[in-house]
Amino acid sequence: MKSVDEHLSDILASVDPIAALDLQLLDAHGCILSEAVVAGTDLPSFDNSSMDGYAVRVADVASATDKTPVRLPVVGDVAAGSPSPYSVQPGMSVRIMTGAPIPAGAEAVVPVEWTDRGLAEVSIGRAAESGAHIRRRGEDVNAGEVVLDAGTRLGPGQLGLLAAVGRDRIKVRPKPRVVILSTGSELVEPGSPIGPGQIYESNSYILTTAAREAGATAFRVGIVPDQPQQLLDAIEDQLIRADLVITSGGVSVGAYDVVKEVLTRIGTVEFTEVAMQPGKPQGWGTIGPDSTPIITLPGNPVSSFVSFEVFVRPVIRRMLGVEPLHRPVVRATCEDAIRAPAGKRQFARAWLDVQQGRYVVRAVGGSGSHLVGDLAHANALIVVPEDVTQIPAGGTVEVMVLERRLT
Ligand code: AMP
Ligand code: MG
């Protein structure tokens, strides 16, 4: 049997980051920046008013109080969007709107709330400090400054910043397109009537959403029956939109394990037993004219889930060009005694919590890889090394953390 590490490094060795593309900002949403972004402009790019009010000289309003307001002539208006045609001479003021450029000579903006809102002449009831309500050029971002590093994922805040510095296109690694097919003639779409011996298809819901959470664009193809030609046709149809193909089911040693049967024949996919529990039957290789990577996962839902975490998520992250490839691993006190098979790495579904500043973990459910009920109540996987067969209650274990809040 192949070790988990060996299998993973074989797969990773054949996968490269996806080449970067120049995309429109909205198309780059969720993608990973492949260039460091240098601001081409200061932000703000000119001194401007942060309030609707009056641009003044500080000395002219120094004596202003509620009871003894200062009256100043208003020489004109300056709105956002055009340079000020006026300057503020001693004893004068200019009415100004939020975002409008500060006129020459002005030292502060008096908010409209402190005035009588006069148009030809304004009565001001408070003094202003130098620079009050003026947003200074470059106080946010300086031209020439790196505002986003390569490797940053572009969310709303990052895309807003790019637009604010005037970028309309940006170089990113696109999200890998992952196609998910579920094989099994017993499978029925959820929501449909079910017959004897049939079960609802659930793996694709695990795998599609897990792939999306890992940063991929995932396409759920749905159910493919255990028929060699139908499987081949389905894969071939999907290659056009796939950077990675994931199948579930049909890789064990049963009579209708069609994925293994068909892809073995093609000869570019290798099937192996990996020393892990769950998830022993695994396969990977390439397929189609572009040698698209394909990873074939076992059909039991828990096996599929664990295999995704162990093998597929790192591949998606490699394609995205981000580090680290792996989930964070923490050491935790294990509340339960655990038994594990000799010679295999066990991944036990678990609930991880922080109690009094320390990680505490408990196993969730049994080791049966069909136990989806338990899967829904796990936020971590206890990783029991190959050479460990039992862990006493209260012992220390390594835990792969699946929930971001916990690290
Ligand atoms: P297989 O690997 O095809 O032998 O499947 C192993 C077990 O997982 C069988 O009990 C299947 O019915 C079940 N199974 C396979 N694929 C799925 C799926 N997509 N959703 C739920 N269960 C599945
Ligand atoms: Mg099957």
Coordinates of C-alpha atoms and ligand atoms in Angstrom, one line a residue:
M1 CA 0.0 0.0 0.0
K2 CA 1.1 3.5 -0.8
S3 CA 1.5 6.0 2.1
V4 CA -0.7 9.1 2.2
D5 CA 2.3 11.4 1.9
E6 CA 3.6 9.5 -1.1
H7 CA 0.2 9.6 -2.9
L8 CA -0.2 13.3 -2.2
S9 CA 3.3 14.2 -3.4
D10 CA 2.8 12.2 -6.6
I11 CA -0.4 14.1 -7.3
L12 CA 1.0 17.5 -6.4
A13 CA 4.1 16.9 -8.5
S14 CA 1.9 16.8 -11.6
V15 CA -0.1 19.9 -10.9
D16 CA 1.0 23.5 -11.6
P17 CA -0.5 26.8 -10.7
I18 CA -2.9 28.0 -13.4
A19 CA -1.4 30.7 -15.7
A20 CA -2.3 34.2 -14.7
L21 CA -4.9 36.2 -16.8
D22 CA -5.6 39.9 -17.2
L23 CA -9.3 40.3 -16.1
Q24 CA -11.8 43.0 -15.6
L25 CA -12.2 43.8 -11.9
L26 CA -15.6 42.1 -11.5
D27 CA -14.5 39.0 -13.3
A28 CA -11.5 38.9 -10.9
H29 CA -13.8 38.6 -7.8
G30 CA -12.5 35.8 -5.6
C31 CA -9.4 35.3 -7.7
I32 CA -5.8 35.4 -6.4
L33 CA -3.7 38.4 -7.3
S34 CA -0.6 37.4 -9.2
E35 CA 1.0 40.8 -9.2
A36 CA 1.8 43.2 -6.5
V37 CA -0.3 46.3 -7.1
V38 CA 1.4 49.7 -6.9
A39 CA -0.8 52.7 -6.6
G40 CA -0.5 55.0 -9.6
T41 CA -2.0 57.9 -7.7
D42 CA -2.3 59.4 -4.2
L43 CA -5.5 58.8 -2.3
P44 CA -7.1 61.3 -1.8
S45 CA -5.6 62.6 -5.0
F46 CA -6.2 66.2 -4.0
D47 CA -7.0 68.1 -0.7
N48 CA -10.8 68.0 -0.4
S49 CA -13.5 68.7 2.1
S50 CA -14.9 66.0 4.3
M51 CA -18.1 68.1 5.1
D52 CA -20.6 70.3 3.5
G53 CA -19.7 73.7 4.8
Y54 CA -17.6 76.8 4.3
A55 CA -13.9 77.0 3.5
V56 CA -12.3 79.7 5.6
R57 CA -9.1 81.1 7.0
V58 CA -8.5 80.1 10.6
A59 CA -7.8 83.7 11.9
D60 CA -11.1 84.9 10.5
V61 CA -13.2 82.6 12.6
A62 CA -10.9 82.5 15.7
S63 CA -13.3 84.7 17.8
A64 CA -16.5 83.0 16.7
T65 CA -18.8 81.6 19.4
D66 CA -22.5 80.8 19.5
K67 CA -23.2 84.2 21.2
T68 CA -20.7 86.2 19.1
P69 CA -20.8 84.7 15.6
V70 CA -18.5 86.0 12.9
R71 CA -20.0 87.1 9.6
L72 CA -18.1 86.5 6.4
P73 CA -19.0 87.2 2.8
V74 CA -19.4 84.1 0.6
V75 CA -17.6 84.6 -2.7
G76 CA -19.1 81.5 -4.4
D77 CA -19.8 77.7 -4.4
V78 CA -17.5 74.8 -5.0
A79 CA -19.1 71.4 -5.7
A80 CA -17.5 68.0 -6.0
G81 CA -16.2 67.2 -9.4
S82 CA -14.6 70.4 -10.6
P83 CA -11.6 72.5 -9.4
S84 CA -12.4 75.6 -7.4
P85 CA -12.5 78.8 -9.5
Y86 CA -12.2 80.8 -6.3
S87 CA -9.6 81.4 -3.6
V88 CA -10.2 82.3 -0.1
Q89 CA -8.8 85.7 0.6
P90 CA -8.6 87.1 4.2
G91 CA -12.1 88.0 5.5
M92 CA -13.8 85.9 2.8
S93 CA -15.3 82.4 2.6
V94 CA -16.4 79.8 -0.1
R95 CA -19.3 77.5 0.3
I96 CA -18.0 74.0 -0.3
M97 CA -19.5 70.5 -0.6
T98 CA -18.2 67.1 0.6
G99 CA -15.5 65.8 -1.8
A100 CA -14.9 69.2 -3.5
P101 CA -11.3 70.5 -3.8
I102 CA -10.2 72.9 -1.1
P103 CA -9.8 76.4 -2.7
A104 CA -6.4 78.1 -2.5
G105 CA -6.0 80.1 0.7
A106 CA -8.5 78.1 2.7
E107 CA -7.2 76.6 5.9
A108 CA -10.2 74.8 7.3
V109 CA -13.8 73.9 6.6
V110 CA -16.5 75.0 8.9
P111 CA -19.4 72.4 8.8
V112 CA -22.7 73.8 7.6
E113 CA -24.2 72.8 11.0
W114 CA -22.2 75.5 12.8
T115 CA -23.5 78.3 10.5
D116 CA -26.7 79.9 9.4
R117 CA -26.3 78.4 5.9
G118 CA -26.1 81.8 4.3
L119 CA -25.5 82.1 0.6
A120 CA -24.2 85.7 0.1
E121 CA -23.0 86.1 3.7
V122 CA -22.6 83.4 6.3
S123 CA -22.8 83.6 10.1
I124 CA -20.3 81.2 11.7
G125 CA -20.8 80.3 15.4
R126 CA -17.6 78.3 16.1
A127 CA -13.8 78.6 15.6
A128 CA -12.0 76.1 13.5
E129 CA -8.6 74.5 13.8
S130 CA -6.2 74.6 11.0
G131 CA -6.9 71.6 8.7
A132 CA -10.3 70.9 10.2
H133 CA -12.5 68.8 7.9
I134 CA -9.8 68.8 5.2
R135 CA -8.9 65.4 3.8
R136 CA -5.3 65.7 2.7
R137 CA -3.8 64.5 -0.5
G138 CA -2.0 61.1 0.0
E139 CA -3.2 60.7 3.7
D140 CA -4.7 57.3 2.7
V141 CA -2.4 55.9 0.0
N142 CA 0.7 57.3 -1.6
A143 CA 1.5 57.0 -5.3
G144 CA 4.2 54.4 -5.8
E145 CA 3.2 52.4 -2.6
V146 CA 2.4 48.7 -2.8
V147 CA -1.3 48.6 -1.8
L148 CA -1.9 44.8 -2.4
D149 CA 0.6 42.0 -2.4
A150 CA 0.7 39.1 -4.9
G151 CA -1.3 36.2 -3.4
T152 CA -4.1 38.3 -2.0
R153 CA -7.6 37.0 -2.6
L154 CA -9.7 39.7 -4.2
G155 CA -12.9 40.4 -2.2
P156 CA -15.1 43.5 -2.1
G157 CA -12.6 45.7 -0.1
Q158 CA -9.6 44.8 -2.4
L159 CA -11.6 45.4 -5.6
G160 CA -12.8 48.7 -4.2
L161 CA -9.3 49.8 -3.6
L162 CA -8.2 48.7 -7.1
A163 CA -11.0 50.8 -8.6
A164 CA -10.1 53.7 -6.3
V165 CA -6.6 53.8 -7.6
G166 CA -7.9 53.7 -11.2
R167 CA -7.3 50.1 -12.2
D168 CA -10.0 48.6 -14.5
R169 CA -8.1 45.3 -15.2
I170 CA -5.9 43.2 -13.0
K171 CA -3.6 40.2 -13.3
V172 CA -4.9 37.2 -11.3
R173 CA -4.8 33.5 -11.3
P174 CA -8.3 32.4 -12.3
K175 CA -10.2 30.0 -10.0
P176 CA -9.6 26.4 -11.1
R177 CA -12.6 25.0 -12.8
V178 CA -13.4 21.7 -11.0
V179 CA -16.0 19.3 -12.5
I180 CA -17.6 16.8 -10.1
L181 CA -19.2 13.6 -11.3
S182 CA -20.9 11.0 -9.1
T183 CA -21.0 7.5 -10.4
G184 CA -23.4 4.8 -9.2
S185 CA -26.5 3.2 -10.7
E186 CA -28.1 3.2 -7.3
L187 CA -28.0 7.0 -7.0
V188 CA -31.1 9.3 -7.3
E189 CA -31.2 13.1 -7.3
P190 CA -32.4 14.5 -4.0
G191 CA -36.0 15.6 -4.3
S192 CA -37.0 12.7 -6.7
P193 CA -39.0 9.7 -5.8
I194 CA -36.8 6.8 -4.7
G195 CA -37.2 3.1 -5.4
P196 CA -36.0 0.0 -3.6
G197 CA -32.3 -0.3 -3.3
Q198 CA -31.7 3.3 -4.4
I199 CA -30.2 6.1 -2.4
Y200 CA -30.0 9.8 -2.7
E201 CA -26.8 11.2 -4.2
S202 CA -25.0 13.2 -1.7
N203 CA -21.2 13.1 -2.5
S204 CA -21.5 15.8 -5.1
Y205 CA -23.0 18.2 -2.6
I206 CA -20.0 17.7 -0.3
L207 CA -17.5 17.9 -3.1
T208 CA -18.9 20.8 -5.0
T209 CA -19.2 23.0 -2.0
A210 CA -15.9 21.9 -0.5
A211 CA -14.3 22.8 -3.9
R212 CA -15.9 26.2 -3.8
E213 CA -14.8 26.8 -0.3
A214 CA -11.3 25.9 -1.3
G215 CA -11.4 28.7 -4.0
A216 CA -12.5 26.8 -7.1
T217 CA -15.3 27.3 -9.5
A218 CA -17.1 24.0 -9.2
F219 CA -19.5 22.4 -11.6
R220 CA -21.8 19.7 -10.3
V221 CA -22.5 17.4 -13.2
G222 CA -24.6 15.0 -11.2
I223 CA -25.2 11.3 -11.5
V224 CA -23.5 9.0 -14.0
P225 CA -24.7 5.4 -14.0
D226 CA -22.2 2.5 -13.8
Q227 CA -22.0 2.1 -17.6
P228 CA -18.6 2.4 -19.2
Q229 CA -19.6 4.3 -22.3
Q230 CA -21.8 6.7 -20.4
L231 CA -19.0 7.4 -18.0
L232 CA -16.5 8.1 -20.8
D233 CA -19.0 10.3 -22.7
A234 CA -19.8 12.2 -19.5
I235 CA -16.1 12.9 -18.8
E236 CA -15.4 13.8 -22.4
D237 CA -18.3 16.2 -22.4
Q238 CA -17.0 18.0 -19.4
L239 CA -13.3 18.3 -20.3
I240 CA -13.9 21.6 -22.2
R241 CA -14.7 23.3 -18.9
A242 CA -12.4 21.4 -16.5
D243 CA -9.0 22.2 -15.0
L244 CA -9.6 19.3 -12.7
V245 CA -12.0 16.4 -12.8
I246 CA -13.2 14.7 -9.6
T247 CA -15.2 11.5 -9.7
S248 CA -16.7 9.7 -6.8
G249 CA -17.5 6.0 -6.5
G250 CA -16.6 3.0 -8.7
V251 CA -13.0 2.7 -7.6
S252 CA -13.1 -0.4 -5.4
V253 CA -12.9 -4.0 -6.4
G254 CA -16.6 -4.7 -7.1
A255 CA -18.0 -6.0 -10.3
Y256 CA -19.5 -2.7 -11.4
D257 CA -16.7 -0.4 -10.3
V258 CA -16.8 1.3 -13.6
V259 CA -14.5 4.3 -13.0
K260 CA -11.6 1.9 -12.3
E261 CA -12.5 -0.4 -15.1
V262 CA -12.8 2.3 -17.8
L263 CA -9.9 4.5 -16.8
T264 CA -7.6 1.6 -16.3
R265 CA -8.2 0.7 -19.9
I266 CA -7.3 4.2 -21.1
G267 CA -4.0 3.8 -19.2
T268 CA -3.4 7.3 -18.0
V269 CA -5.0 6.9 -14.6
E270 CA -3.4 4.9 -11.9
F271 CA -5.4 3.2 -9.2
T272 CA -3.8 2.4 -5.9
E273 CA -4.6 1.5 -2.3
V274 CA -3.5 4.2 0.1
A275 CA -2.7 3.4 3.7
M276 CA -5.4 5.5 5.2
Q277 CA -8.8 5.0 6.9
P278 CA -11.2 6.0 5.5
G279 CA -10.4 6.4 1.8
K280 CA -8.2 3.4 0.9
P281 CA -9.1 3.1 -2.8
Q282 CA -7.7 6.1 -4.7
G283 CA -6.9 7.0 -8.3
W284 CA -5.4 9.8 -10.1
G285 CA -3.9 10.7 -13.5
T286 CA -4.7 12.8 -16.5
I287 CA -7.3 12.5 -19.2
G288 CA -8.1 14.0 -22.6
P289 CA -6.2 15.9 -25.2
D290 CA -5.0 18.5 -22.7
S291 CA -4.0 15.9 -20.1
T292 CA -6.5 17.3 -17.6
P293 CA -5.8 16.1 -14.1
I294 CA -8.4 13.7 -12.7
I295 CA -8.7 12.4 -9.2
T296 CA -11.1 9.5 -8.5
L297 CA -12.4 9.3 -5.0
P298 CA -14.1 6.4 -3.2
G299 CA -17.9 6.4 -3.1
N300 CA -18.7 6.3 0.6
P301 CA -19.5 9.8 1.6
V302 CA -17.1 10.0 4.5
S303 CA -14.3 8.6 2.4
S304 CA -15.1 11.1 -0.3
F305 CA -15.1 13.9 2.2
V306 CA -11.8 12.9 3.9
S307 CA -10.2 12.2 0.5
F308 CA -11.1 15.6 -0.7
E309 CA -9.5 17.2 2.4
V310 CA -6.4 15.2 2.1
F311 CA -5.8 15.1 -1.6
V312 CA -8.0 17.5 -3.5
R313 CA -8.0 20.7 -1.5
P314 CA -4.2 20.9 -1.7
V315 CA -4.4 20.4 -5.4
I316 CA -6.9 23.3 -5.8
R317 CA -4.6 25.5 -3.7
R318 CA -1.6 24.6 -5.7
M319 CA -3.6 25.5 -8.9
L320 CA -4.5 28.8 -7.2
G321 CA -0.8 29.4 -6.4
V322 CA -1.5 30.0 -2.7
E323 CA 0.3 28.7 0.4
P324 CA 0.0 26.9 2.7
L325 CA -1.5 24.0 0.7
H326 CA -2.6 22.2 3.8
R327 CA -5.2 22.8 6.5
P328 CA -3.8 24.0 9.8
V329 CA -3.0 21.2 12.3
V330 CA -3.2 21.8 16.0
R331 CA -2.5 19.6 19.0
A332 CA -5.4 19.0 21.2
T333 CA -6.4 17.0 24.3
C334 CA -8.6 14.1 23.2
E335 CA -11.5 13.5 25.5
D336 CA -12.2 9.9 24.1
A337 CA -10.0 6.8 23.9
I338 CA -9.4 6.1 20.2
R339 CA -8.5 2.9 18.4
A340 CA -6.9 3.0 15.0
P341 CA -5.7 0.4 12.5
A342 CA -2.0 -0.4 12.4
G343 CA -0.1 0.7 9.4
K344 CA -2.8 3.2 8.2
R345 CA -3.2 6.9 8.9
Q346 CA -6.7 7.4 10.4
F347 CA -8.7 10.5 9.9
A348 CA -11.5 10.5 12.6
R349 CA -14.3 13.0 12.4
A350 CA -14.2 15.2 15.4
W351 CA -15.5 18.2 17.2
L352 CA -12.7 20.6 18.2
D353 CA -13.3 23.3 20.8
V354 CA -11.3 25.8 22.8
Q355 CA -11.7 25.4 26.5
Q356 CA -9.8 27.7 28.9
G357 CA -7.5 28.7 26.1
R358 CA -6.7 25.1 25.2
Y359 CA -7.8 22.9 22.3
V360 CA -10.0 20.0 23.3
V361 CA -11.3 17.5 20.8
R362 CA -13.8 14.6 20.9
A363 CA -14.5 12.0 18.3
V364 CA -17.8 12.3 16.5
G365 CA -19.6 9.0 15.7
G366 CA -18.2 5.7 14.6
S367 CA -15.5 4.9 12.0
G368 CA -18.0 3.6 9.4
S369 CA -17.5 5.6 6.2
H370 CA -21.2 5.6 5.4
L371 CA -22.1 7.7 8.5
V372 CA -23.2 11.0 7.0
G373 CA -25.3 11.8 10.0
D374 CA -22.1 12.3 12.0
L375 CA -20.3 14.1 9.2
A376 CA -22.6 17.0 9.7
H377 CA -21.5 17.4 13.3
A378 CA -17.7 17.5 12.7
N379 CA -15.5 20.5 12.4
A380 CA -12.2 18.8 12.4
L381 CA -10.4 15.5 11.7
I382 CA -8.3 13.8 14.3
V383 CA -5.2 12.5 12.5
V384 CA -3.8 9.2 14.1
P385 CA -0.4 8.4 12.6
E386 CA 0.3 5.0 10.9
D387 CA 2.2 3.6 13.8
V388 CA -0.3 4.5 16.5
T389 CA -3.1 2.1 17.3
Q390 CA -4.6 3.6 20.4
I391 CA -4.9 6.9 22.1
P392 CA -6.0 6.9 25.7
A393 CA -8.7 9.4 26.9
G394 CA -6.9 12.6 27.9
G395 CA -4.0 11.9 25.4
T396 CA -2.7 14.5 23.0
V397 CA -3.6 14.2 19.3
E398 CA -3.0 16.1 16.1
V399 CA -6.1 17.7 14.7
M400 CA -6.7 19.0 11.2
V401 CA -8.9 22.0 11.6
L402 CA -11.7 22.5 9.1
E403 CA -13.3 25.6 10.6
R404 CA -11.5 28.8 10.2
R405 CA -12.8 30.4 13.4
L406 CA -10.7 27.9 15.4
T407 CA -7.2 28.8 14.3
Ligands
AMP1 P1 -18.5 2.7 -4.5 O1 -17.2 3.3 -4.2 O2 -19.1 3.1 -5.8 O3 -18.5 1.2 -4.3 O4 -19.6 3.2 -3.4 C1 -19.4 2.9 -2.1 C2 -20.6 3.2 -1.3 O5 -20.9 4.6 -1.3 C3 -21.9 2.5 -1.8 O6 -22.7 2.2 -0.7 C4 -22.5 3.6 -2.6 O7 -23.9 3.4 -2.7 C5 -22.2 4.9 -1.8 N1 -22.1 6.0 -2.7 C6 -21.4 6.1 -3.9 N2 -21.5 7.2 -4.5 C7 -22.3 8.0 -3.7 C8 -22.9 9.3 -3.8 N3 -22.6 10.1 -4.8 N4 -23.7 9.7 -2.8 C9 -24.0 8.9 -1.8 N5 -23.5 7.7 -1.6 C10 -22.7 7.2 -2.6
MG2 MG -20.5 2.5 -7.0

